Backbone as CSV, one residue per row, in Angstrom:
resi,resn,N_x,N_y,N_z,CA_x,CA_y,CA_z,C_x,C_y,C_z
1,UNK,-56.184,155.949,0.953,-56.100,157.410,0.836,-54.923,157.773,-0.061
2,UNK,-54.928,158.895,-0.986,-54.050,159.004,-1.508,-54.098,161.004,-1.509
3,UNK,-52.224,161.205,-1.362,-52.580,162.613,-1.305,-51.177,162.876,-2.227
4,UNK,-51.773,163.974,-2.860,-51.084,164.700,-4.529,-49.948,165.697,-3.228
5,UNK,-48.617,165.679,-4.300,-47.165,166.363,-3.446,-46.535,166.938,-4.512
6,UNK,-45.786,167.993,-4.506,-45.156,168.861,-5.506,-43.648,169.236,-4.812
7,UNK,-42.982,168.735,-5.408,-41.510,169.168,-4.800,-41.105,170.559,-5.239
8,UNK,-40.440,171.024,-4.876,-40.214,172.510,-5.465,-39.123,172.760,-5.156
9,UNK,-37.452,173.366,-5.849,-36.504,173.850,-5.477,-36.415,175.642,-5.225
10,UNK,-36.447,176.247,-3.918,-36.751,177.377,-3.639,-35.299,178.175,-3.517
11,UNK,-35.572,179.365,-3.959,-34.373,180.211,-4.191,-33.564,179.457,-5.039
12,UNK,-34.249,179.102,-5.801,-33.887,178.934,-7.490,-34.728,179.567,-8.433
13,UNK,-34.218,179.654,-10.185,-34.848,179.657,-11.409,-34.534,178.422,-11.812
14,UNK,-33.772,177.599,-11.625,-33.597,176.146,-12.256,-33.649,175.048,-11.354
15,UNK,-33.851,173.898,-11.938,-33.839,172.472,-11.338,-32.464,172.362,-10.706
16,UNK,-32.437,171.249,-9.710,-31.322,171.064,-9.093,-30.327,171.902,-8.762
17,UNK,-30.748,173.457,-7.959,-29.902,174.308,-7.224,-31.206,174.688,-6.045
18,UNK,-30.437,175.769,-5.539,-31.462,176.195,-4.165,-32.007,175.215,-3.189
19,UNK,-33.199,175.074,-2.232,-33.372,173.867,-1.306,-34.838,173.567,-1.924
20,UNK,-34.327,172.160,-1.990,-35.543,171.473,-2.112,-36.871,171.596,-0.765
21,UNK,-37.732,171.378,-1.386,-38.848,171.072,-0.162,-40.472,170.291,-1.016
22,UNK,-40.650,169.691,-0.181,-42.200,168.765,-0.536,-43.042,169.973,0.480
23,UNK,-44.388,170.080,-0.727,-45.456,170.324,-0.236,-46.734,169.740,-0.707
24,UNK,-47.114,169.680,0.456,-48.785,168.987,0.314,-50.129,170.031,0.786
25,UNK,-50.672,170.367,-0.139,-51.753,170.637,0.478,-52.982,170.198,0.526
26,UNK,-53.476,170.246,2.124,-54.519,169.420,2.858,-55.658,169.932,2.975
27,UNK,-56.764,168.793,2.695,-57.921,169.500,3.039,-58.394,169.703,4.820
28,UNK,-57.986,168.858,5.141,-58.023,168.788,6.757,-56.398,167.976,6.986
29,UNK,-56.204,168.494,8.568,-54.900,168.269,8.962,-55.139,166.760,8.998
30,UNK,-53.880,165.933,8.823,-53.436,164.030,9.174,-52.782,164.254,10.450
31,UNK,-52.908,163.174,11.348,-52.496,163.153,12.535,-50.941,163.522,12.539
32,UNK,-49.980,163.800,13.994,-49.145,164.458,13.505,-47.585,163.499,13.151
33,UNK,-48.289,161.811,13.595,-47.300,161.125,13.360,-47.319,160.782,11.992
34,UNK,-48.248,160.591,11.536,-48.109,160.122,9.861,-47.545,161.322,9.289
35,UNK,-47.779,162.613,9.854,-47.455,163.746,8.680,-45.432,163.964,8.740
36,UNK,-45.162,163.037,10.250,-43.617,163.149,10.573,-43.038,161.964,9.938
37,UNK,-43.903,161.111,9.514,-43.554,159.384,8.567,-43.636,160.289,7.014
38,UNK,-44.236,161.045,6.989,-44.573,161.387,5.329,-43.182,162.139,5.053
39,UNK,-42.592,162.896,6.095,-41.734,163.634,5.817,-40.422,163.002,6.028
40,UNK,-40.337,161.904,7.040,-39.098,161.039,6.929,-38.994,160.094,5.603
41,UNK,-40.307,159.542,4.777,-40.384,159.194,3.716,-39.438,160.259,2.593
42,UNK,-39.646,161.309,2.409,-39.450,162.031,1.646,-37.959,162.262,1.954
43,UNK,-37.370,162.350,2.879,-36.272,162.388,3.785,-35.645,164.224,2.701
44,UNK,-35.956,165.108,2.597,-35.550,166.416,2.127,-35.597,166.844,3.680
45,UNK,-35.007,167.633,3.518,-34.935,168.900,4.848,-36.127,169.553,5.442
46,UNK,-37.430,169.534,4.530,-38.779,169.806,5.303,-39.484,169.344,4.272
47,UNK,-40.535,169.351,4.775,-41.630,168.938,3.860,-43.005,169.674,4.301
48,UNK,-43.436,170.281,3.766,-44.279,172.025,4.252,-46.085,171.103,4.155
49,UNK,-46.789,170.875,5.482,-48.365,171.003,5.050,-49.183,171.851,5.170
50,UNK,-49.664,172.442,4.119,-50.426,173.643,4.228,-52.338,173.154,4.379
51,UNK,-53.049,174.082,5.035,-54.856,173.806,5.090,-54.976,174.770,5.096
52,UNK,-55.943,175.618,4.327,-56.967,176.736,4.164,-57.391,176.851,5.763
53,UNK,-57.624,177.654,6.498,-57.932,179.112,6.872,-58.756,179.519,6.869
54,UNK,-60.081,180.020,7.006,-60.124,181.615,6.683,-59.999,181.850,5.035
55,UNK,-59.345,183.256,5.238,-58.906,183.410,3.970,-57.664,183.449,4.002
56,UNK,-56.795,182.747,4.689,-55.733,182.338,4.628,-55.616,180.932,4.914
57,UNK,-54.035,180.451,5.365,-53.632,178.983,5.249,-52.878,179.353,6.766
58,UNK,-52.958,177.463,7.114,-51.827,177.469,8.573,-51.015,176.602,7.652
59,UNK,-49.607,176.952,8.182,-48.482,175.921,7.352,-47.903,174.950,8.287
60,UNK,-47.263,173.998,8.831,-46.570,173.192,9.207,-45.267,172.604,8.566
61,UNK,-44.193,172.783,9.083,-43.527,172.117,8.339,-42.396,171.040,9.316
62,UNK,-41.914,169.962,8.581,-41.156,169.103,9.622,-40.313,168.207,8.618
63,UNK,-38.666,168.369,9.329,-37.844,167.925,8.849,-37.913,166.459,9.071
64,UNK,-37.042,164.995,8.801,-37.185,164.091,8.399,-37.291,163.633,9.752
65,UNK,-36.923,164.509,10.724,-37.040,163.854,12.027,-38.089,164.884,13.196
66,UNK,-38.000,165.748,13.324,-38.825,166.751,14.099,-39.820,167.820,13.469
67,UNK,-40.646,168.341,13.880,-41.580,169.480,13.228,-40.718,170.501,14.226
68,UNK,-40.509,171.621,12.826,-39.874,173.035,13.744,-41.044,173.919,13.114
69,UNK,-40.486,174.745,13.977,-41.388,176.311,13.876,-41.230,177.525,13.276
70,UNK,-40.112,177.576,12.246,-40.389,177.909,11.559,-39.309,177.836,10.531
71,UNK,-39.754,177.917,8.748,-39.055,177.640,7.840,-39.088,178.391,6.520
72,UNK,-38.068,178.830,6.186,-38.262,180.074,5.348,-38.616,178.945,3.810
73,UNK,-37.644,178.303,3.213,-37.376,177.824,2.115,-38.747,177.148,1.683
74,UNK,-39.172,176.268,2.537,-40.632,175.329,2.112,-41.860,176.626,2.383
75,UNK,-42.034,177.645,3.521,-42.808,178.542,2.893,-43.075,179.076,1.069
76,UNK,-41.743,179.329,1.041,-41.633,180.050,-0.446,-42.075,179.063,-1.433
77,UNK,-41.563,177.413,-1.068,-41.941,176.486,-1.646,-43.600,176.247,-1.787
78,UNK,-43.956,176.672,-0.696,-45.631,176.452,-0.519,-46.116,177.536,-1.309
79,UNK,-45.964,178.799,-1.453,-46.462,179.691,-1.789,-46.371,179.701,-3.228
80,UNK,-45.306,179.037,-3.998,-45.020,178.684,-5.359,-46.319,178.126,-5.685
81,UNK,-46.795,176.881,-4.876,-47.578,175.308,-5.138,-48.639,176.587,-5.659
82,UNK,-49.363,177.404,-4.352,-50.463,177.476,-4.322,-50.651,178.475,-5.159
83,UNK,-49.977,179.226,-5.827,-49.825,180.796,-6.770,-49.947,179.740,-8.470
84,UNK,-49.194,178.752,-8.501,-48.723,178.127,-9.711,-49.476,177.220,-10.196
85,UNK,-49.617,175.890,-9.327,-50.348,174.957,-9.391,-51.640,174.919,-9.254
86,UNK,-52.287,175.491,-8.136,-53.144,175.875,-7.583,-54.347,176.900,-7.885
87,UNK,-53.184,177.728,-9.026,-54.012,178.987,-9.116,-54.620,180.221,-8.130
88,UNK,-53.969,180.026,-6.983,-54.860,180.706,-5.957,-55.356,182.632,-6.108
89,UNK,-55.936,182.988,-6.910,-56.473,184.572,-7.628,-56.237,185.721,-6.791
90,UNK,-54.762,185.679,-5.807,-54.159,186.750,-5.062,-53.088,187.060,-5.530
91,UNK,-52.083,188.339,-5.264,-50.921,188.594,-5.202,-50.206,188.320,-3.961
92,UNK,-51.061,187.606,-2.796,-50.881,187.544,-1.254,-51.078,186.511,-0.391
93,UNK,-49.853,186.018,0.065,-50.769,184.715,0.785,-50.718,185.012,2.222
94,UNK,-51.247,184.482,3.360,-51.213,185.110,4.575,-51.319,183.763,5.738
95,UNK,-50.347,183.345,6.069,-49.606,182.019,6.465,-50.228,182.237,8.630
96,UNK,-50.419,181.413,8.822,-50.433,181.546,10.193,-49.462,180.067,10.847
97,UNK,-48.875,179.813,11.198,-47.632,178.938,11.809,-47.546,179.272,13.299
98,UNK,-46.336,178.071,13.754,-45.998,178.359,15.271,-45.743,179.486,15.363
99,UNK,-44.637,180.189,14.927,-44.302,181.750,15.309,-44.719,183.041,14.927
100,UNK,-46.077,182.435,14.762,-47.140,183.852,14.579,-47.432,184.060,12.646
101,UNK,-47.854,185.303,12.991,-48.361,185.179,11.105,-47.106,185.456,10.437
102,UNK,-47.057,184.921,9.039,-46.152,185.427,7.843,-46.981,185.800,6.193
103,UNK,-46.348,186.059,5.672,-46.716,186.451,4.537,-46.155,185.951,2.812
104,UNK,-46.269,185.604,1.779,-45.827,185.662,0.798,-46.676,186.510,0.008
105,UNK,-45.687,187.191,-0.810,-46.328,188.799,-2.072,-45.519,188.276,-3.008
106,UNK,-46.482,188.145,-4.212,-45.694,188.118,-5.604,-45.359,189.352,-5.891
107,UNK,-43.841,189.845,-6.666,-43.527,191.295,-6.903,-43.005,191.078,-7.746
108,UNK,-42.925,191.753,-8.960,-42.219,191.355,-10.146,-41.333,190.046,-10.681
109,UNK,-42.096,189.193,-10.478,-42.265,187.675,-10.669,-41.338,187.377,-9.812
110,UNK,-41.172,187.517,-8.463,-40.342,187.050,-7.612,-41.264,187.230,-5.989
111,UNK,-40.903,185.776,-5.743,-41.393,185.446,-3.942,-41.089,186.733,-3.217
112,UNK,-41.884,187.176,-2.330,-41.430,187.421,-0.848,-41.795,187.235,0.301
113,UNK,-40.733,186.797,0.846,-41.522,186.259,2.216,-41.444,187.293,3.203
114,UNK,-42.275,187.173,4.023,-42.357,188.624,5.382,-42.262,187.812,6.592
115,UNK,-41.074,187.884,7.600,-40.784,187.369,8.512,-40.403,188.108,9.015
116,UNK,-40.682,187.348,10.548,-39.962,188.426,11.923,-38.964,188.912,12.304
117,UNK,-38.262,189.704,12.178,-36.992,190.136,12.860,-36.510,189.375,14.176
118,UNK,-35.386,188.844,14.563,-34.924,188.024,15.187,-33.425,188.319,15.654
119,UNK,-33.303,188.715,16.881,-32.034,189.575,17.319,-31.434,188.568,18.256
120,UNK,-30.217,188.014,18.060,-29.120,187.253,18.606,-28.870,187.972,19.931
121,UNK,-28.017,187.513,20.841,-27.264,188.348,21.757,-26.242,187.270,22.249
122,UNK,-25.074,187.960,22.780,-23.942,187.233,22.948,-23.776,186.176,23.685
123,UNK,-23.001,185.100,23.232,-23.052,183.886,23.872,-22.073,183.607,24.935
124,UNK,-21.880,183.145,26.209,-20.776,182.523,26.727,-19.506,182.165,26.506
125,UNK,-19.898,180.642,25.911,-18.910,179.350,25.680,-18.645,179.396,24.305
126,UNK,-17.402,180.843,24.182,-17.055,180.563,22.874,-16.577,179.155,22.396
127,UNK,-15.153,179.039,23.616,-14.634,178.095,23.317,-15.056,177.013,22.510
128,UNK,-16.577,176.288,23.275,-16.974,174.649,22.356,-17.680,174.950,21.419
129,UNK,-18.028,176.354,20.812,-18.685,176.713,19.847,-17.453,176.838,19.030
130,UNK,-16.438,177.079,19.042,-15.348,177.017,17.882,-14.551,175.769,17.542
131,UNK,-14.560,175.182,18.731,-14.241,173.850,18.755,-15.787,172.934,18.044
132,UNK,-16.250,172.844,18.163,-17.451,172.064,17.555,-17.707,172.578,15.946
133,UNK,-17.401,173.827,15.646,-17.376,174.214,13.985,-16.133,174.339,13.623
134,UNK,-14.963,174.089,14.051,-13.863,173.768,13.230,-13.076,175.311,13.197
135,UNK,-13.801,176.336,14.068,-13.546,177.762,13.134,-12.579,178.605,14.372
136,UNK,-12.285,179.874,14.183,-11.460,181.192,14.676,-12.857,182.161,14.851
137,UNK,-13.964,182.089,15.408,-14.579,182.829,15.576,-14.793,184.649,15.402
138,UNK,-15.105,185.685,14.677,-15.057,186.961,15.319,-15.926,187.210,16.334
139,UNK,-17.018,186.943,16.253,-18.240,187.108,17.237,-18.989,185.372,17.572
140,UNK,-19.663,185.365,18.382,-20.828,184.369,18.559,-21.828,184.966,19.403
141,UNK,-23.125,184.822,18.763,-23.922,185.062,19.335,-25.273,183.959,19.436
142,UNK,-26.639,184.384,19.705,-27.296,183.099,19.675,-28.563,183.792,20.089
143,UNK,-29.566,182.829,19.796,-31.305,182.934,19.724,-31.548,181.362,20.131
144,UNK,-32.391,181.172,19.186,-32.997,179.534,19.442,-31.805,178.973,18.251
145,UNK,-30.965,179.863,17.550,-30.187,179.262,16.844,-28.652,179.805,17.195
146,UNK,-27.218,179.253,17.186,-26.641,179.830,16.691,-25.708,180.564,15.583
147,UNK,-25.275,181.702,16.088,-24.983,182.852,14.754,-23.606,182.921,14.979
148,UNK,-22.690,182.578,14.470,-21.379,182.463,14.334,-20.480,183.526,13.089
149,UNK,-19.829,184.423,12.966,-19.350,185.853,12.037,-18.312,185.157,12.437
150,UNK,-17.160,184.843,10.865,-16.160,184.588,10.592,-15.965,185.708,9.616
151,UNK,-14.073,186.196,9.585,-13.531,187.066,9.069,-14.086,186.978,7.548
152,UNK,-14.034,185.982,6.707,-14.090,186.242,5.400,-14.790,184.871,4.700
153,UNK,-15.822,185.085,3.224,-16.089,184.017,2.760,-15.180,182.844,2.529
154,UNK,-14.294,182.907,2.570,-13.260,181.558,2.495,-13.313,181.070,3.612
155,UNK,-13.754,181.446,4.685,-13.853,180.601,6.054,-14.979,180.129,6.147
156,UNK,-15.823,180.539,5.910,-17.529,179.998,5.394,-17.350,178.874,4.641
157,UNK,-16.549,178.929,3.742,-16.117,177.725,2.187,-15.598,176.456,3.061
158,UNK,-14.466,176.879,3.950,-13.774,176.219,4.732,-14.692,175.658,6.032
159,UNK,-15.268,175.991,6.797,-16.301,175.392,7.794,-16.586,173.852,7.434
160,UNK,-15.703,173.055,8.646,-16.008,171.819,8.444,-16.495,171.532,9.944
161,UNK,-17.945,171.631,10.475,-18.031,171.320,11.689,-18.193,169.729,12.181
162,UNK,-17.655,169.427,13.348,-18.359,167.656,13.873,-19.628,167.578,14.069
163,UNK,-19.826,167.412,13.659,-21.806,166.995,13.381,-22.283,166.725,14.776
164,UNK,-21.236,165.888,15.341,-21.253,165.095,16.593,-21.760,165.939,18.035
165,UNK,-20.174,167.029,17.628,-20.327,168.047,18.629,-21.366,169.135,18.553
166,UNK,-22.001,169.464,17.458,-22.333,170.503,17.239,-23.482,170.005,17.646
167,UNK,-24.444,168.654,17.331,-25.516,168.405,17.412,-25.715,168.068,19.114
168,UNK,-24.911,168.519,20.196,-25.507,168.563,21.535,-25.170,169.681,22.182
169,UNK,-24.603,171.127,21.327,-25.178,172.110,21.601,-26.357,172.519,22.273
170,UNK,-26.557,173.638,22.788,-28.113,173.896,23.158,-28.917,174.639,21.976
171,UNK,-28.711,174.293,21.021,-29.246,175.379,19.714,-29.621,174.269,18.700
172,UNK,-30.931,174.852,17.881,-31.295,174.293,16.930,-30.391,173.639,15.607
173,UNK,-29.276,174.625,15.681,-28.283,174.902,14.419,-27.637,175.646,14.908
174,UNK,-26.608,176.177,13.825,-25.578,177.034,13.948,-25.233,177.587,12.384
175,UNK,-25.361,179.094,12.337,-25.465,179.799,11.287,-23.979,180.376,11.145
176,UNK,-23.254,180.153,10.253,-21.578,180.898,10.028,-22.058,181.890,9.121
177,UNK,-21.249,182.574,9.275,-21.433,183.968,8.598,-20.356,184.978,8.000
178,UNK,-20.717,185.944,6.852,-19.558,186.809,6.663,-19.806,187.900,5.676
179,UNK,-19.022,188.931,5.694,-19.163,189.415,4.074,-18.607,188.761,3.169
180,UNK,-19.502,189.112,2.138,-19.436,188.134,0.403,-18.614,188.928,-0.190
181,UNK,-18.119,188.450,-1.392,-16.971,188.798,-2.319,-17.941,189.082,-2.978
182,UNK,-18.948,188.936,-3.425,-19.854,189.362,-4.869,-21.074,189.385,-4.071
183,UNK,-21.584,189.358,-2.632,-22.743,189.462,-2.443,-22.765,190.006,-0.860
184,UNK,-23.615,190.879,-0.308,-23.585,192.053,0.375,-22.720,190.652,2.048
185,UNK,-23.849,189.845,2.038,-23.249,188.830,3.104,-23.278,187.212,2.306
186,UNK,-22.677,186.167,2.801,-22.888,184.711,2.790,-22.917,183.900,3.930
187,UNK,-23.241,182.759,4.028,-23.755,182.326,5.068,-23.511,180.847,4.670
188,UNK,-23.719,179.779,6.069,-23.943,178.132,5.898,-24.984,177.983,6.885
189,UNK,-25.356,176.970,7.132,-26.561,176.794,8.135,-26.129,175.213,8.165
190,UNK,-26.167,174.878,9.407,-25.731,173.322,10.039,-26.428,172.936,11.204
191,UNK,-27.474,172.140,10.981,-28.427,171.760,12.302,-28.544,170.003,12.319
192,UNK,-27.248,169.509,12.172,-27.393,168.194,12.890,-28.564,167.519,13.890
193,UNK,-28.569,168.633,14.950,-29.580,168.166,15.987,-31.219,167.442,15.671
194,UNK,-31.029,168.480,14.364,-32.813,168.087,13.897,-32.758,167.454,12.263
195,UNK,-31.463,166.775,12.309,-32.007,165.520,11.222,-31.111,165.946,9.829
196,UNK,-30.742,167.481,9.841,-30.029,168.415,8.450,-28.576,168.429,8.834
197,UNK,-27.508,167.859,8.836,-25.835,168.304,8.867,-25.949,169.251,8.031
198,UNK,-26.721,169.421,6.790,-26.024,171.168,6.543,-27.371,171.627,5.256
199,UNK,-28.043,172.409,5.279,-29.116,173.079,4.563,-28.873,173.844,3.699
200,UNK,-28.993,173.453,2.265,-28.643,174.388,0.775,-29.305,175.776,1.001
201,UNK,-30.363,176.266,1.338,-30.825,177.345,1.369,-31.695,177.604,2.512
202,UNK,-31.877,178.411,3.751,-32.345,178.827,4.439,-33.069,180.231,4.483
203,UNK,-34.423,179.987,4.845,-34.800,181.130,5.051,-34.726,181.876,6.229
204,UNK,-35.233,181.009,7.023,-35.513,181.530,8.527,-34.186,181.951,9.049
205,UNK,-33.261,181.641,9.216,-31.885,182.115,9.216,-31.933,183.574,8.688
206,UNK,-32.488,184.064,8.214,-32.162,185.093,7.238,-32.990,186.095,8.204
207,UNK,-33.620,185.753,9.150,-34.584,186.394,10.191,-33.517,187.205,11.279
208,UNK,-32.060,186.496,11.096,-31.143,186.695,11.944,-29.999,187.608,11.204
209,UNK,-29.936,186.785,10.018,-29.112,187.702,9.373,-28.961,189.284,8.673
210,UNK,-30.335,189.370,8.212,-30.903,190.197,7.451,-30.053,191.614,8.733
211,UNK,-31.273,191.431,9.761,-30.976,192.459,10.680,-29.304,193.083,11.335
212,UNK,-28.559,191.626,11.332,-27.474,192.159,11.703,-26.454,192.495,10.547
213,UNK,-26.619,192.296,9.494,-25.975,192.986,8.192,-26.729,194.464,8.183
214,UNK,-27.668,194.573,8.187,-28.227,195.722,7.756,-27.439,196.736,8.825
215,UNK,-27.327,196.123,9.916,-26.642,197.209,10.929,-25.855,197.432,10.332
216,UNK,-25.229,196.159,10.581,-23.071,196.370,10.150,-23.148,197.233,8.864
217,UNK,-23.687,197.094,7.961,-23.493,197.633,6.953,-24.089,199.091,6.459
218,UNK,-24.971,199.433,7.476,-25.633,200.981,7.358,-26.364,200.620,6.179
219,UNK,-27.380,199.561,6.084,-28.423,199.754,4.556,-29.598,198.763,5.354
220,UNK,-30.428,198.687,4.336,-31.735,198.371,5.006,-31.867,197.329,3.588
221,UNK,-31.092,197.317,2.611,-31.597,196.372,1.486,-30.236,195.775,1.003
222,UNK,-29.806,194.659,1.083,-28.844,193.687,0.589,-29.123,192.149,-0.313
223,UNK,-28.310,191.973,-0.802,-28.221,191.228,-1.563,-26.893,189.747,-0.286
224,UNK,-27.692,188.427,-1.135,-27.457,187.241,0.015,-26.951,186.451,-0.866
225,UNK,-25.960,185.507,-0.160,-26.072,184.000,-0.829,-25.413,182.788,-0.024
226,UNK,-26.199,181.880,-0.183,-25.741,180.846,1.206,-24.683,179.901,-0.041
227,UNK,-23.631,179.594,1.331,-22.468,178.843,0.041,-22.606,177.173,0.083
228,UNK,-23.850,176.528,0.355,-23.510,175.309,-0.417,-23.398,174.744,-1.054
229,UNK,-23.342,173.554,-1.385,-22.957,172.771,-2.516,-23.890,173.063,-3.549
230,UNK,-25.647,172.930,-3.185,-26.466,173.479,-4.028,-26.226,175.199,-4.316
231,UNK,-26.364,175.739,-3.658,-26.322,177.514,-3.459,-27.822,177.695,-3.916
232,UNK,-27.785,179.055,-3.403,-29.455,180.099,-3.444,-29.034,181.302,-3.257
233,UNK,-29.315,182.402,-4.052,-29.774,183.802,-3.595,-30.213,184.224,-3.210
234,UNK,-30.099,185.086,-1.955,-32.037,186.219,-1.416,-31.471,187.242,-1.614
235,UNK,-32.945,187.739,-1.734,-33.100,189.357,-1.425,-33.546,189.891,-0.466
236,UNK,-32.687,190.545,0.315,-33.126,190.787,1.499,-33.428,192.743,1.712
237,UNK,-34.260,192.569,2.275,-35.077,193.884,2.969,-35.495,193.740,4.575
238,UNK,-34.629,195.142,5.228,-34.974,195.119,6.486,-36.099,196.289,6.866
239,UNK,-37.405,195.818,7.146,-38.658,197.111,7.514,-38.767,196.655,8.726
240,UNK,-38.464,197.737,9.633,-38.531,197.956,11.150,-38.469,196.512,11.775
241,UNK,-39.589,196.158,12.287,-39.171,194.517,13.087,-39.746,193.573,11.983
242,UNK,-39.794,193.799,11.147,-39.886,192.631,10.171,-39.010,192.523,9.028
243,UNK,-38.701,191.486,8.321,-37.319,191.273,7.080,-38.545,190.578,5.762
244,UNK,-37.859,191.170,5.063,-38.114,190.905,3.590,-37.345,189.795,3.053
245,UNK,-37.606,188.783,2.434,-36.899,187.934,1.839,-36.984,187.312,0.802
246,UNK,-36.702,187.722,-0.479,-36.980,187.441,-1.827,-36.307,186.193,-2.500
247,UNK,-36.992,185.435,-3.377,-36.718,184.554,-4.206,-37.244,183.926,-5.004
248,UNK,-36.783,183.329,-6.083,-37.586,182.732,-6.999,-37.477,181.237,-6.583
249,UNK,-38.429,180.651,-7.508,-39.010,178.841,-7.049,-39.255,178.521,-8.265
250,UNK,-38.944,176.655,-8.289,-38.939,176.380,-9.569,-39.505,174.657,-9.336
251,UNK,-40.691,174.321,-9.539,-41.196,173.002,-9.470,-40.481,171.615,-10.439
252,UNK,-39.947,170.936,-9.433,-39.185,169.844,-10.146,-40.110,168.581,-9.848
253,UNK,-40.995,168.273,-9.589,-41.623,166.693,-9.663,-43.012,167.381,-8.824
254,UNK,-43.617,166.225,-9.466,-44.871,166.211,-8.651,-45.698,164.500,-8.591
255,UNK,-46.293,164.164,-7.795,-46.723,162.857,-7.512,-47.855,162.410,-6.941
256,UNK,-48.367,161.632,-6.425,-49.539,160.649,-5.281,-48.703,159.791,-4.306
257,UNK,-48.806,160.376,-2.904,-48.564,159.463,-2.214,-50.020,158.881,-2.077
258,UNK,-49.741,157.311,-1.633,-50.518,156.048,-1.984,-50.207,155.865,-0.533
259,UNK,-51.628,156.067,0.648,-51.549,155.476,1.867,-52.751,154.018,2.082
260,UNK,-52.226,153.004,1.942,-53.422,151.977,2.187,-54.067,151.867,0.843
């Protein structure tokens, strides 16, 4: 068996910035251990399988070690494949996943993804949450992830967490946060637990962020940028319980995996 893969760097215009992600799309689903071997093969931060639908697609995606539920960056990545490569004759793609439906809209040659609004609430144990990211906390809060607000982007820059500690947390990850010097907020994303010590560009994060900037800040439309080593931009839009999340994608390789 052999199945065709397209890497794609998302929340980029160029090669080698923003987060990488592999996508494959399937004519019928592969069992779910080979599709978690395909993606530890690839060893990137997810690796997105998409199957037709309907007139839509279900997506899957799973990092080098676990399938999570949901992923902003390899969406956008998928939605590139199938708009670009693919040809698919919409402005719309209409995604069904673990956490219900999503969306990608081409808009003036730029991604958007339509995801759920996702509201934190305050955590306990500051203490081993500051101790485990290295940081002076202003807030902590938490979902299935946590959301950590430090005073200023230089503490974001500065965030050196123990991988160790952080990864037996009760949380998927842990999102640091702040206002940007040149961009409305910035952000890191660090999920040891599931295989990533630290993720160039996140979407799903942005499910969390979007909403609580838009408060703090009295606007409903901001401008993003996560500070890693790679970096990415979004565009973010907050509509009632759902977030807008814009970006461009840029295909860097494509191949045959060769099974048997």
């Amino acid at each position: 068996m052999q199945l065709e893969f397209h890497q794609v760097d998302a929340f980029s215009n160029q090669p080698f910035s923003g987060n990488p992600a592999m996508v494959y799309r399937l004519d019928t689903w592969l069992a779910d251990d080979l599709m978690q071997k395909i993606a530890a093969e690839h060893n990137l931060a997810e690796t997105a399988f998409v199957v037709r639908e309907g007139q839509g697609w279900h997506i899957r995606w799973f990092t080098p070690t676990t399938e999570v539920p949901l992923c902003g960056h390899a969406t956008l990545a998928s939605a590139h494949v199938l708009f670009e490569v693919y040809k698919e004759p919409v402005e719309r793609l209409d995604f069904a996943c673990q956490s219900g439906a999503l969306s990608v809209t081409r808009e003036g040659g730029r991604l958007w993804l339509d995801f759920p609004v996702i509201v934190p609430t305050p955590v306990d144990d500051t203490l081993a949450v500051e101790q485990a990211l290295g940081v002076k906390a202003q807030q902590v809060l938490g979902s299935n992830e946590l959301f950590v607000v430090l005073e200023s982007e230089q503490a974001v820059l500065d965030c050196k967490p123990d991988m160790a500690a952080l990864a037996k947390l009760p949380w998927l990850g842990a999102i640091v946060t702040a206002p940007g010097n040149r961009h409305d907020f910035v952000s890191r994303y660090f999920a040891p637990a599931i295989g990533i010590n630290e993720d160039p560009v996140t979407g799903s994060t942005h499910c969390l962020l979007i909403p609580y900037w838009a408060k703090r800040l009295d606007t409903s439309s901001l401008t993003a940028f996560q500070r890693s080593a790679r970096g990415g931009e979004l565009f973010c839009r907050l509509e009632g319980e759902r977030v807008k999340i814009g970006g461009n994608a840029t295909l860097v390789a494509r191949g045959t995996l060769v099974l048997g």
